[in-house]
Amino acid sequence: MQKNVISMLAVMAVAGTAISAGTAVSAETLRWSSSGDALTFDPHSEVDASTRAINGIMYERLITRDPSLNLVPGLATSWEPIEGENAWLLKLRKGVTFHEGQDFNAQDVVFSITRTQAPTSAYIKLMSSIASVEVINDYEVKLITTDPNPILPAQLTSIMIMDSDWAEENGVVEPQNFTTKEETYAVRHANGTGPFKLVSRAPDEQTIMARNEDWWGWSDHSGNIDTIEFRPIANAATRVASLLSGELDFVLDPPLQDIQRIKGAEGLKIETVPEVRTIFFGMKQSAEPLKSSNITDVNPFADVRVRLAVNHALDLAAIQRVVMDGNSFPTGMLTSPSVFGSTPELDAPYGYDPEKSKALMAEAGYADGFSVQLDCPNDRYLNDEKICQAAVAMLARIGINVTLEATPKNIHFTKVNDKDTDFFLIGWGVPTLDSQYPMEYLLEAGGRANAAEYDNSQVNDLIGEIRKEMNPETRLDLIHQAWQIARDEAPYAPVHHQVISWAMVSDLDLPISADNTPRFEFAVKNAN
Amino acid sequence: MPIPMKSQMTMIDTDKTSRLSRFLDNDVVWSFTHSPMAMIAGLATLFFFSVALFAPIIAPFNPFDPAQVMLWDGKLPPAWAAGGQSQYILGTDDQGRDLLSTMLYGGRLSILVGLAAVLLGMVLGTTLGVISGFAGGLTDVVIMRIADVQLTIPGILTAIMINGFGRAFLPIEYHNQFAIYFVIIAIGLSDWPQFARVTRGATMVERNKEYVQAARVIGLPSWLIILRHVLPNVMRSVIVLSTLSFAIAIISEATLSFLGQGIPSTTPSLGTLIRVGNEYLFSGLWWIAFFPSLVLVLLVFSVNLLGDKLRDILDPKLR
C-alpha cells in the first residue's frame, strides 16, 4: 500500500515536471475552444460559421481577407474583370502544394468551383452567377458570369479550394449531402493548402492541427504557432472556467456577462471588434392596416413621421450601457462599418429625443398613441428579448402601447419570412461585406427579409444599377444615395452593431476580425 | 366523532355572540394560540398574504407598467450599497424595475398560482379519493392505480409534461397570455394523488362507522352520505395536506418559472425573478436573485411550519 502511494507520488511529481516543462517548451501550442465544433470537414457542404472558421485553417480560398477584412491574394495572386466580357481573369499562385503533396493548378480551381455548383453543395446560390470556368493555362483561369458581377471577388472569399486528384481517389467529387448526414472520406479528412494541416480528429472532442512548414505565406506572416489544439466546450460557464484555470489559451465566444470577470483576471485579456451584424426593428409600412393595432382604418407605420418618432424614442445609449454591458455600437444604419458603402454620417444614430418623438406623433395624428404587437426572438441574438423589453418601455413613453411576443427563433423567423408581422426585431450579417447584400434583402421591394414591405421605386432602381455597375467609384456613389434615402424614410429603427469579444491569455497576439474568424497564421504566442 | 346533536346546532344558529366565544373557546383554537411556533408561522403567513393582497397599494412603483420602467436605472444595487439610489430600496433588476415592487407583484402571482393550484388538486383529489374509498371494488382499484402510477413520477416532472402538452395544443401567440393558467393546471393536476390517497384512507375508516351505517339504514342515498357525513370528517386531514401542498405548489411554480416554462419575464413571478437574477450572479449583481430567493424561502418556510403545526393540533393521535 505504502509502496503504491510512493510510486503514485513519484508519478505525480514526474507528471508535474512534465507539465511545467511542457508549458515552457511547447510555448507554440495554442489550445482553444468555442461552443461548436466544425460540423464536417467537407468545405462545400455546410455554411455554418464554426465549420467555415475551422475548415478555413486548413483549406484556402482564391481570394481571402486579412484581419481588417480587406481583400488580399490567396491562391490567386491577381484578379481583374475582362473588358467587354462578363468575365473575370484570375492569375494563380505558383509552387503551391496540398498537404498530401499534390500540386495546385488551374484544374483544382475548375474542380472546386464545379463542386460548389453540385446539388449537394451549400454554396449553389452564392456561385449561381458563374456560367463556366475556362482554363487558359495551368496558372490562369477565366470565370465567365451570366451577367456583369462586380462582387465576384468578394463571393470567392467563401469558396475553399480542394485538390481534384485527391477528391477522385477518395470518391468525394460531389460534396457530402449534409442534410442526410452522409458520411464520406472528406468529412473526417482534410487536404488543403493552408497554414496548418490536420493531425487528428475526434468530432466534438478534440482536433489537433500542425504547422504546415511548406505553406507559401510564412515569409510574410509572423505566426509562431506549431500546434493547434481545438476542444469544443458547449457549456459557456465550463468554457470560461477552463480559460480561467489555464487549460486554454483562447476562447472564441465568452458569454457577455462574464467578460468583466475575464478582464479582471490576471494573465487574461479581452479583444473586441464590431461584428458584421446589425440589430434593428422593422415596421410594416404597407397600405393596409396593421393586424395587431387598435387603429383599424390606416397603418400608422405607413407615415414616415411615426417611423422617425420610433427611431427618436429609442434610447440606444441606455440599451448599450444597461442591456449590453457596453458591448455594442449604437447605430443609425442597417449594416456595419466594415461593409463597403457605410460612412460615419450614415452610421450615426438618429438621436434620442422623446420630445421630438411626441411632437412627430402628434403631427401625424397619433397624439394619443396606438397599440401594436412586437415580435421578437429570444434565442438568436445577444440579449434579444431584453432589447425588446427595453424598447417596450421606451415606446410606452411616447404613447405606443407595445405587446411583446418573444418566441424561439424558428417561430420568429417563420413570421418574418412569411412577412406576417407588424413590428419585429431581426439582425442582419453581411458575408460579402458589400452593401448590395443587405439592400437586396432588406430594402428592395420583395426582398426576402423585407418584412417591413418597404417599397421605394428610386431605391429599387438604384439597387438594380448597383448590381451591374462595374466602376467601383460610381457604384459607391449609388450605394450612398440608396442608403441616404433609406435613412430619411426610416423603414427600420436600427439599434446597434453586435460586438465580437474574444478572450485569450495576455501573451497571445491574435488579431481579432469582424467576421469572427481566428486567423492563426498571424498568431504569436510568448512574443517577448 | 360524535354526530352533532340537533339541540346543539339550533343553539349555535340562534346565539351569534356566543358563537364567536365558543369558537375561541374551541380546543383547536386554544392549542393554536398557546403554541408560539404556530402563532409565529400563522402571523408570518398572514403577513405575506396581506402584503401580496395589497401589493398595488404598498409597492412604490408598478413594475408591470412599461412607461414607469427606466432602463437607465437598470442593475442598480440596494439603496445602502455603493451606487444605490434611495428610491430603489432593494435595487433594480436588469430592465430597471424596482426590485421591491417587482417582488411584491411577483409574490402576489406566486401565491395566487399556489392557491389556485392547490384548490384544483384538492377538489379533484378529494372527490376521487372519497369516491374511491366509499365505493371500493373496481372503482377503487382503477382510481388508486392511476394515483400510484402518477406518484412514481416526481411531481415537477408531471407538471412540466402537462405544461408542455398545454403549450403544444395552443398557438404560440397565446402562450404568454395563458401561461399562468397552464402553470396552475399543471401543478394542480400533478398534486391530486396525495389528496386522493389521504381522503380514501379516511373515508374507508369512516365508511364502516356506526353513524354511516345508520344513515344507510334509514335509506339516505350514497352521495348525500358522502356529502353530509363522510366529507366533513375527512376535511381535517385535507386542510392539513393543503397547507403543506400550498408550499410545494409555490416551489413548483418557482421551479417551472426558473426553467423558463412558467410565468413570462414581462410580468415576473418570484421564480422568474430568480431565473433572471441567476444569469447575473457571476457578474456581481447578487441582489436580483438574492432577495426573491429569500422571500421565497421565508414564504415557503412559514406556510410549511403552519401546516406542520396545524397537523399537530388537528391530528387526534398526536395530541
PDB file of C-alpha atoms in Angstrom, chain A residues 4 14 54-55 69 86 107-108 139-140 268 282 328 335 358 372 410 414 494 504:
ATOM      1  CA  ASN A   4       1.757   2.285  -4.096  1.00  0.00           C
ATOM      2  CA  VAL A  14       7.144  13.412 -12.856  1.00  0.00           C
ATOM      3  CA  ILE A  54     -12.246  25.679 -38.649  1.00  0.00           C
ATOM      4  CA  ASN A  55     -12.040  24.456 -42.246  1.00  0.00           C
ATOM      5  CA  LEU A  69     -11.285  42.226 -43.925  1.00  0.00           C
ATOM      6  CA  ASN A  86     -18.914  39.245 -68.431  1.00  0.00           C
ATOM      7  CA  GLN A 107      -7.611  22.123 -62.747  1.00  0.00           C
ATOM      8  CA  ASP A 108      -8.201  22.325 -58.981  1.00  0.00           C
ATOM      9  CA  TYR A 139      -1.934  29.197 -63.715  1.00  0.00           C
ATOM     10  CA  GLU A 140      -4.629  31.320 -65.354  1.00  0.00           C
ATOM     11  CA  LEU A 268      -6.104  37.179 -19.457  1.00  0.00           C
ATOM     12  CA  GLY A 282     -38.673  46.685 -38.707  1.00  0.00           C
ATOM     13  CA  SER A 328     -22.392  47.120 -28.636  1.00  0.00           C
ATOM     14  CA  THR A 335     -25.148  47.463 -41.828  1.00  0.00           C
ATOM     15  CA  LYS A 358     -44.047  63.054 -29.164  1.00  0.00           C
ATOM     16  CA  VAL A 372     -49.110  47.212 -31.784  1.00  0.00           C
ATOM     17  CA  ASN A 410     -37.682  29.042 -35.593  1.00  0.00           C
ATOM     18  CA  THR A 414     -41.189  31.860 -39.926  1.00  0.00           C
ATOM     19  CA  PRO A 494     -31.581  50.439 -36.150  1.00  0.00           C
ATOM     20  CA  MET A 504      -7.325  34.981 -24.530  1.00  0.00           C
TER      21      MET A 504
END
